[in-house]
Short mmCIF file of C-alpha atoms in Angstrom, two decimals:
data_model
loop_
_atom_site.label_atom_id
_atom_site.label_comp_id
_atom_site.label_asym_id
_atom_site.label_seq_id
_atom_site.Cartn_x
_atom_site.Cartn_y
_atom_site.Cartn_z
CA MET A 1 0.00 0.00 0.00
CA LYS A 2 1.16 3.53 -0.80
CA VAL A 3 0.18 6.10 1.85
CA GLY A 4 0.50 9.83 1.32
CA TYR A 5 0.90 12.43 4.06
CA LEU A 6 0.47 16.16 3.53
CA HIS A 7 2.30 18.29 6.12
CA ILE A 8 0.73 21.73 5.88
CA GLY A 9 0.71 24.90 7.94
CA VAL A 10 1.05 28.65 8.02
CA PRO A 11 4.37 30.40 8.70
CA GLN A 12 5.18 30.52 12.42
CA SER A 13 8.26 30.50 14.60
CA HIS A 14 7.73 26.92 15.82
CA GLU A 15 6.09 23.94 14.18
CA SER A 16 2.51 23.38 15.29
CA GLY A 17 1.43 20.28 17.17
CA VAL A 18 -1.03 19.47 14.39
CA ARG A 19 1.72 19.41 11.78
CA ARG A 20 3.96 17.33 14.06
CA TYR A 21 1.11 14.85 14.57
CA GLY A 22 1.07 14.00 10.87
CA ARG A 23 4.85 13.87 10.78
CA PHE A 24 4.93 11.27 13.58
CA LEU A 25 2.41 9.09 11.75
CA ALA A 26 4.47 9.30 8.57
CA ALA A 27 7.66 8.40 10.45
CA GLU A 28 5.97 5.30 11.88
CA ALA A 29 4.67 4.39 8.42
CA HIS A 30 8.23 4.52 7.06
CA GLY A 31 9.12 1.72 9.47
CA ARG A 32 6.53 -0.64 8.00
CA PRO A 33 8.06 -2.72 5.17
CA GLU A 34 4.67 -3.32 3.56
CA LEU A 35 4.09 0.42 3.07
CA THR A 36 5.45 2.96 0.63
CA VAL A 37 5.25 6.47 2.05
CA ILE A 38 4.92 9.73 0.14
CA GLU A 39 5.36 12.94 2.14
CA VAL A 40 4.72 16.45 0.83
CA GLU A 41 5.43 19.72 2.66
CA VAL A 42 3.41 22.90 2.09
CA THR A 43 3.89 26.19 3.92
CA LEU A 44 1.03 28.50 3.07
CA THR A 45 1.38 32.20 2.32
CA GLU A 46 -1.08 35.10 2.44
CA ASN A 47 -1.30 34.99 -1.36
CA LEU A 48 -4.20 32.68 -2.23
CA LYS A 49 -3.17 32.41 -5.89
CA HIS A 50 0.29 31.27 -4.87
CA ASN A 51 -1.25 28.84 -2.39
CA HIS A 52 -3.38 27.44 -5.23
CA LYS A 53 -0.24 26.56 -7.16
CA LEU A 54 1.40 25.02 -4.09
CA LEU A 55 -1.65 22.91 -3.27
CA ALA A 56 -2.26 21.78 -6.84
CA ASN A 57 1.38 20.69 -7.03
CA ALA A 58 1.07 18.88 -3.67
CA ALA A 59 -1.99 17.01 -4.90
CA GLN A 60 -0.09 15.99 -8.02
CA GLN A 61 2.86 14.69 -5.97
CA LEU A 62 0.45 12.64 -3.85
CA SER A 63 -1.43 11.22 -6.83
CA ASP A 64 0.57 7.96 -6.75
CA ALA A 65 -0.67 7.15 -3.23
CA ASP A 66 -3.47 4.67 -2.65
CA ILE A 67 -4.79 6.80 0.20
CA ILE A 68 -3.87 10.24 1.59
CA HIS A 69 -3.98 11.39 5.22
CA ILE A 70 -4.22 15.11 6.05
CA GLN A 71 -4.60 17.04 9.33
CA TYR A 72 -7.10 19.80 10.08
CA ASN A 73 -7.93 22.38 12.67
CA ASN A 74 -9.23 25.90 12.10
CA ARG A 75 -5.71 27.38 11.86
CA THR A 76 -3.67 24.80 9.94
CA TRP A 77 -5.09 25.68 6.52
CA GLY A 78 -5.20 29.45 7.00
CA HIS A 79 -7.23 32.07 8.82
CA ARG A 80 -11.02 32.20 8.49
CA TRP A 81 -12.10 32.32 4.81
CA SER A 82 -8.64 31.53 3.46
CA GLN A 83 -8.86 28.05 5.02
CA VAL A 84 -11.97 27.31 2.94
CA VAL A 85 -10.26 28.46 -0.26
CA ASN A 86 -7.06 26.52 0.49
CA LEU A 87 -8.93 23.34 1.39
CA TRP A 88 -11.03 23.55 -1.76
CA ASN A 89 -7.99 24.11 -3.96
CA PHE A 90 -6.26 21.03 -2.56
CA ILE A 91 -9.29 18.75 -2.53
CA ARG A 92 -10.45 19.55 -6.06
CA HIS A 93 -7.01 18.66 -7.43
CA CYS A 94 -6.74 15.50 -5.33
CA SER A 95 -7.50 12.32 -7.26
CA ARG A 96 -6.93 9.78 -4.47
CA PRO A 97 -9.09 8.79 -1.46
CA LEU A 98 -8.66 11.21 1.44
CA THR A 99 -8.69 10.74 5.21
CA VAL A 100 -8.42 13.55 7.77
CA THR A 101 -7.72 13.82 11.48
CA LEU A 102 -9.80 16.59 13.06
CA HIS A 103 -7.92 18.39 15.84
CA ASP A 104 -9.16 20.79 18.51
CA VAL A 105 -12.79 19.71 18.24
CA PHE A 106 -14.17 22.04 20.89
CA VAL A 107 -17.84 22.86 21.39
CA ASP A 108 -17.63 25.85 19.07
CA TYR A 109 -16.12 23.68 16.33
CA ALA A 110 -18.67 23.66 13.47
CA LEU A 111 -20.87 25.55 15.91
CA ALA A 112 -23.13 27.12 13.31
CA ALA A 113 -24.42 23.78 12.11
CA LYS A 114 -24.53 22.41 15.65
CA LEU A 115 -26.55 25.34 16.95
CA ILE A 116 -29.08 24.98 14.18
CA CYS A 117 -29.50 21.31 15.08
CA LEU A 118 -29.91 22.30 18.72
CA TYR A 119 -32.45 25.03 17.97
CA ARG A 120 -34.59 22.69 15.87
CA ARG A 121 -34.90 19.80 18.30
CA PRO A 122 -36.35 19.60 21.82
CA LYS A 123 -33.98 16.89 23.08
CA VAL A 124 -31.22 18.24 25.33
CA SER A 125 -27.99 16.24 25.34
CA GLN A 126 -24.83 16.60 27.41
CA VAL A 127 -23.09 18.29 24.49
CA ASP A 128 -26.02 20.70 24.03
CA THR A 129 -25.67 21.73 27.67
CA GLU A 130 -21.94 22.24 27.06
CA ILE A 131 -22.75 24.56 24.15
CA ALA A 132 -25.19 26.61 26.22
CA SER A 133 -22.58 26.97 28.97
CA ASN A 134 -19.95 27.99 26.44
CA LEU A 135 -22.24 30.77 25.22
CA ASN A 136 -23.03 31.93 28.78
CA TYR A 137 -26.64 30.77 28.69
CA SER A 138 -28.17 29.18 31.76
CA SER A 139 -29.67 26.29 29.79
CA PRO A 140 -29.99 25.08 26.19
CA GLU A 141 -33.68 26.02 26.16
CA THR A 142 -32.79 29.73 26.41
CA LEU A 143 -30.92 29.72 23.10
CA SER A 144 -32.66 32.18 20.81
CA PHE A 145 -32.85 32.45 17.06
CA ARG A 146 -30.74 35.60 17.35
CA SER A 147 -27.96 33.69 19.12
CA VAL A 148 -28.08 30.99 16.44
CA ILE A 149 -27.59 33.61 13.73
CA ARG A 150 -24.86 35.48 15.64
CA GLN A 151 -22.81 32.39 16.41
CA GLY A 152 -23.50 31.00 12.95
CA ARG A 153 -21.96 34.08 11.32
CA LYS A 154 -18.97 34.00 13.67
CA HIS A 155 -18.13 30.38 12.90
CA LEU A 156 -19.31 30.17 9.29
CA PRO A 157 -15.81 29.75 7.74
CA GLU A 158 -14.98 26.84 10.05
CA THR A 159 -18.38 25.30 9.39
CA LEU A 160 -17.99 25.50 5.61
CA ALA A 161 -14.47 24.07 5.82
CA PHE A 162 -15.78 21.22 7.94
CA LEU A 163 -18.70 20.51 5.60
CA LEU A 164 -16.32 20.57 2.62
CA LEU A 165 -14.15 17.96 4.31
CA PHE A 166 -17.16 15.87 5.25
CA SER A 167 -18.43 15.84 1.68
CA ARG A 168 -15.13 14.81 0.11
CA VAL A 169 -13.13 12.60 2.49
CA LYS A 170 -13.42 8.86 2.98
CA LEU A 171 -12.75 8.83 6.73
CA MET A 172 -12.65 11.43 9.51
CA PHE A 173 -10.58 10.59 12.60
CA VAL A 174 -11.04 12.08 16.05
CA CYS A 175 -9.06 11.12 19.14
CA THR A 176 -11.75 10.95 21.84
CA GLU A 177 -15.34 9.86 22.32
CA GLN A 178 -16.20 13.34 23.58
CA GLU A 179 -15.10 14.87 20.29
CA ALA A 180 -17.21 12.33 18.43
CA GLN A 181 -20.23 13.29 20.54
CA ARG A 182 -19.68 16.94 19.69
CA LEU A 183 -20.02 15.99 16.04
CA ASP A 184 -22.89 13.53 16.48
CA ASN A 185 -25.35 15.50 14.34
CA LEU A 186 -22.88 16.24 11.57
CA ILE A 187 -21.07 13.00 10.68
CA TYR A 188 -22.39 9.58 9.78
CA ASP A 189 -20.95 6.82 11.96
CA SER A 190 -19.60 5.16 8.82
CA LYS A 191 -17.17 8.06 8.24
CA LEU A 192 -16.20 8.81 11.83
CA LYS A 193 -13.44 6.76 13.47
CA ILE A 194 -12.15 7.21 17.01
CA VAL A 195 -8.41 6.57 17.20
CA PRO A 196 -6.71 7.78 20.41
CA HIS A 197 -3.92 10.35 20.41
CA PHE A 198 -0.63 8.46 20.25
CA VAL A 199 2.13 8.74 22.83
CA GLU A 200 5.56 9.27 21.32
CA ASN A 201 8.57 7.18 22.26
CA ARG A 202 11.25 8.87 24.35
CA ALA A 203 14.76 7.74 25.23
CA ILE A 204 15.55 9.88 28.27
CA GLN A 205 19.27 10.10 29.00
CA ILE A 206 19.07 12.11 32.23
CA THR A 207 17.90 11.28 35.75
CA PRO A 208 15.36 13.41 37.66
CA ALA A 209 18.09 14.53 40.07
CA GLU A 210 20.36 15.60 37.20
CA ALA A 211 17.50 17.44 35.51
CA ARG A 212 16.58 19.32 38.69
CA LYS A 213 20.19 20.34 39.25
CA ALA A 214 20.54 21.58 35.67
CA LEU A 215 17.36 23.66 36.05
CA GLY A 216 18.04 24.94 39.56
CA LEU A 217 15.08 23.09 41.06
CA GLU A 218 16.87 20.88 43.60
CA SER A 219 15.31 22.38 46.73
CA CYS A 220 11.65 22.45 45.75
CA LYS A 221 8.69 20.37 44.67
CA THR A 222 7.71 21.13 41.09
CA VAL A 223 4.26 21.09 39.53
CA ALA A 224 4.07 21.90 35.84
CA VAL A 225 1.69 22.63 32.98
CA GLN A 226 3.22 21.76 29.61
CA GLY A 227 2.57 23.25 26.19
CA PHE A 228 1.11 26.42 24.74
CA ILE A 229 -0.47 28.88 27.17
CA TYR A 230 -4.06 29.88 26.39
CA SER A 231 -7.21 30.55 28.38
CA ARG A 232 -8.91 27.14 28.21
CA LYS A 233 -5.85 25.32 29.50
CA GLY A 234 -6.31 26.35 33.12
CA HIS A 235 -3.07 28.20 33.89
CA ARG A 236 -5.05 30.90 35.72
CA LEU A 237 -6.63 28.33 38.05
CA LEU A 238 -3.19 27.05 39.04
CA ILE A 239 -2.01 30.61 39.77
CA GLU A 240 -5.07 31.08 41.99
CA ALA A 241 -4.22 27.83 43.80
CA LEU A 242 -0.57 28.80 44.36
CA PRO A 243 -1.09 30.76 47.65
CA GLN A 244 -2.73 27.65 49.14
CA LEU A 245 0.28 25.42 48.39
CA PRO A 246 3.33 24.86 50.63
CA GLU A 247 6.21 27.31 50.31
CA ASP A 248 8.47 24.73 48.68
CA VAL A 249 6.14 24.17 45.71
CA GLN A 250 7.34 25.76 42.47
CA VAL A 251 4.96 26.20 39.51
CA ILE A 252 6.39 25.74 36.02
CA PHE A 253 4.63 26.77 32.83
CA ALA A 254 6.73 24.75 30.39
CA GLY A 255 5.90 26.55 27.17
CA GLY A 256 5.04 29.91 25.69
CA PRO A 257 1.87 31.70 24.65
CA SER A 258 -0.20 30.44 21.77
CA PRO A 259 -0.86 33.03 19.02
CA ASN A 260 -2.78 36.03 20.44
CA SER A 261 -2.29 34.88 24.05
CA GLU A 262 0.72 37.03 24.92
CA LYS A 263 -1.43 39.32 27.09
CA LEU A 264 -2.66 36.33 29.09
CA VAL A 265 0.91 35.39 30.01
CA GLU A 266 1.57 38.93 31.23
CA GLU A 267 -1.62 38.81 33.31
CA LEU A 268 -0.64 35.49 34.91
CA ILE A 269 2.81 36.78 35.86
CA THR A 270 1.32 40.03 37.20
CA HIS A 271 -1.23 38.09 39.25
CA ALA A 272 1.48 35.94 40.84
CA GLU A 273 3.65 38.97 41.59
CA ALA A 274 0.70 40.86 43.12
CA GLN A 275 0.36 38.02 45.63
CA GLY A 276 4.07 38.17 46.41
CA LEU A 277 4.56 34.79 44.71
CA GLY A 278 6.35 35.77 41.52
CA HIS A 279 9.47 33.91 42.67
CA ARG A 280 7.47 30.65 42.75
CA LEU A 281 6.35 30.87 39.11
CA ARG A 282 8.59 30.11 36.13
CA VAL A 283 7.37 30.66 32.56
CA THR A 284 9.92 29.07 30.26
CA GLY A 285 8.75 30.21 26.84
CA TYR A 286 9.33 27.92 23.88
CA LEU A 287 11.55 24.95 24.74
CA SER A 288 13.81 22.88 22.53
CA GLU A 289 13.16 19.14 22.68
CA ALA A 290 16.17 18.61 24.96
CA ASP A 291 15.14 21.39 27.36
CA LEU A 292 11.53 20.19 27.34
CA GLU A 293 12.62 16.71 28.39
CA ARG A 294 14.66 18.18 31.25
CA TYR A 295 11.57 19.94 32.58
CA LEU A 296 9.40 16.86 32.06
CA ILE A 297 11.71 14.54 33.98
CA ALA A 298 12.33 17.15 36.71
CA THR A 299 8.60 17.56 37.42
CA ASP A 300 7.16 15.92 40.53
CA LEU A 301 3.52 16.29 39.46
CA ALA A 302 2.11 17.08 36.03
CA ILE A 303 -0.94 19.36 36.14
CA CYS A 304 -3.61 19.40 33.41
CA PRO A 305 -6.22 21.82 34.83
CA PHE A 306 -8.13 22.17 31.57
CA ALA A 307 -11.44 24.03 31.57
CA THR A 308 -12.28 22.25 28.32
CA THR A 309 -10.20 20.16 25.97
CA SER A 310 -10.39 18.14 22.79
CA ALA A 311 -7.55 15.63 22.56
CA SER A 312 -4.65 16.95 24.56
CA GLY A 313 -1.19 16.77 23.08
CA SER A 314 0.27 17.99 26.37
CA LEU A 315 -1.49 15.20 28.27
CA ALA A 316 -0.02 12.71 25.79
CA THR A 317 3.40 14.27 26.41
CA TRP A 318 3.10 13.70 30.16
CA ILE A 319 2.02 10.11 29.56
CA SER A 320 5.14 9.61 27.42
CA ILE A 321 7.32 10.37 30.44
CA ALA A 322 5.09 8.42 32.88
CA ARG A 323 5.04 11.19 35.47
CA PRO A 324 2.20 11.32 38.02
CA ILE A 325 -0.63 13.34 36.47
CA LEU A 326 -3.43 15.39 38.05
CA ALA A 327 -6.18 16.63 35.72
CA SER A 328 -9.58 18.26 35.87
CA ASN A 329 -12.41 15.74 35.78
CA LEU A 330 -13.31 15.85 32.08
CA PRO A 331 -14.82 13.11 29.88
CA GLN A 332 -11.57 12.81 27.91
CA VAL A 333 -9.64 12.06 31.11
CA GLU A 334 -12.27 9.50 32.08
CA GLU A 335 -11.63 7.75 28.74
CA TYR A 336 -7.96 7.33 29.65
CA ASN A 337 -8.87 5.98 33.07
CA ARG A 338 -11.22 3.43 31.52
CA LEU A 339 -8.31 2.24 29.42
CA GLU A 340 -5.98 2.06 32.46
CA PRO A 341 -7.86 2.50 35.77
CA GLY A 342 -6.33 5.06 38.10
CA ALA A 343 -3.69 6.24 35.64
CA ILE A 344 -4.68 9.91 35.90
CA LYS A 345 -5.77 11.49 39.18
CA THR A 346 -8.59 14.02 38.95
CA PHE A 347 -9.97 16.89 40.99
CA GLU A 348 -13.38 18.50 41.27
CA PRO A 349 -15.11 20.86 41.53
CA TYR A 350 -13.24 23.16 39.17
CA THR A 351 -12.02 25.57 41.85
CA SER A 352 -8.60 26.69 43.05
CA GLU A 353 -9.36 25.24 46.49
CA ALA A 354 -10.09 21.78 45.10
CA LEU A 355 -7.01 21.94 42.87
CA ALA A 356 -4.73 22.99 45.74
CA GLN A 357 -6.05 20.23 47.98
CA ALA A 358 -5.54 17.62 45.25
CA ILE A 359 -2.00 18.84 44.54
CA LYS A 360 -1.04 18.54 48.20
CA HIS A 361 -2.50 15.05 48.39
CA CYS A 362 -0.71 13.88 45.22
CA LEU A 363 2.65 15.40 46.18
CA SER A 364 2.55 13.55 49.49
CA SER A 365 2.60 10.22 47.64
CA CYS A 366 4.72 11.00 44.56
CA GLN A 367 7.63 8.63 43.93
CA GLU A 368 10.93 9.39 42.22
CA GLY A 369 10.45 6.90 39.38
CA GLU A 370 7.73 6.35 36.83
CA ALA A 371 4.10 6.11 37.89
CA PRO A 372 3.27 2.43 37.15
CA ALA A 373 -0.31 3.00 35.96
CA VAL A 374 0.80 5.83 33.65
CA ALA A 375 3.57 3.60 32.27
CA ARG A 376 0.99 0.92 31.46
CA LEU A 377 -1.20 3.52 29.77
CA ARG A 378 1.82 4.69 27.76
CA GLN A 379 2.28 1.19 26.36
CA LYS A 380 -1.37 0.97 25.32
CA LEU A 381 -1.10 4.31 23.50
CA SER A 382 2.33 3.86 21.92
CA ILE A 383 2.79 5.18 18.40
CA SER A 384 3.10 1.65 17.01
CA VAL A 385 -0.21 0.56 18.58
CA ILE A 386 -2.05 3.68 17.44
CA PHE A 387 -0.61 3.51 13.93
CA ASP A 388 -1.90 -0.06 13.64
CA LYS A 389 -5.40 1.33 14.24
CA HIS A 390 -4.90 3.92 11.49
CA LEU A 391 -3.56 1.27 9.12
CA LYS A 392 -6.59 -0.96 9.70
CA CYS A 393 -8.85 2.00 8.88
CA TYR A 394 -6.87 2.75 5.70
CA GLU A 395 -7.28 -0.87 4.59
CA ASP A 396 -11.00 -0.93 5.40
CA ALA A 397 -11.55 2.30 3.47
CA LEU A 398 -9.81 0.95 0.38
CA ASN A 399 -11.63 -2.38 0.63
CA GLY A 400 -15.00 -0.69 0.93
CA SER A 401 -15.85 -1.96 4.41
CA ALA A 402 -15.65 1.55 5.86
CA SER A 403 -18.93 2.36 4.13
CA VAL A 404 -20.83 -0.01 6.41
CA PRO A 405 -22.40 1.92 9.34
CA MET A 406 -20.79 1.11 12.66
CA GLN A 407 -21.09 2.15 16.27
CA MET A 408 -18.35 4.46 17.49
CA GLN A 409 -15.60 2.45 19.11
CA SER A 410 -14.31 3.13 22.59
CA MET A 411 -10.62 3.71 23.23
CA SER A 412 -10.21 0.22 24.62
CA GLN A 413 -11.27 -1.54 21.41
#
């Protein structure tokens, strides 16, 4: 089988997680002797005509593949309406069967179509309630026609891009059951496949003690949030919990701001300093792979205090290092704990008091080595295991069996 991978993105200082996701899949595919792999790189510009040429050429280079796998979120293919144009220009020149992994499937993803479905039907589901909460309504029943129109206009480019993908691709992958539920009115079961986010392989060459010494963290307990800093990720909640934690607890934000979140980082630092706790907060900014691994291995407790999430690349990163993990009690975290019971500790309600109490409890029992349950979860989500699931889906799509309606699979299947 010949498998094609398109690695696409807009210019930015550091490669996006979405682009890296496809690159990891392609690297694993290269290790399979039964596969021939075609990879094409495209960096988009602000010139749509130039992008058209780039994308038409990419489609031509991928035309020898039996099946093509692309990645999508609402930034990878361009901003707002440009993403629709760029997607269309690639898809209309593409002659081979397409599959796509949908990333960052939050409640407002394809929200225009979802809100219309919600407004038309009386049944209230868990995801409908999530939408109402996201829009600051007390209940789904209070959604008005005006709100449907307003939100529909706001998210129309993403909705059209999504519907374009849905109409033209063979398979659509998501990484969690919660994401699939968010799309339950928009995708037929026969096209939607749940394949968990993989955990990359790491060969750590440094001990926790060596990492702490290199980073100047020998005399403290470290709790860390890894990855881009943005509002939904819960950094603010951890700052609010900091005064309630013991003096020897150091908070690490191992990453820098996501695009347009620079002001948030300044606010977080200012908040900590206003409480006289600026010395207990370290914001690293972007980290090289080597520096990232030092912070990962030096961390006593990984914190994932997400307000909402889709499929978390940072959570997968913590699993790769098998550190003890504390996360907010979200459906996606529950999915991991069904796969390996007790792997990820959770806290609720979503308050700074509950988070601080949970951190103190977890730190009291943290061990120097790997957390055994997290290590077992890592094995179940290894890149080789997850790629096997993708490969089976590729084969089914080419053999025609993917067209048979199926129930959405759980992570454990």
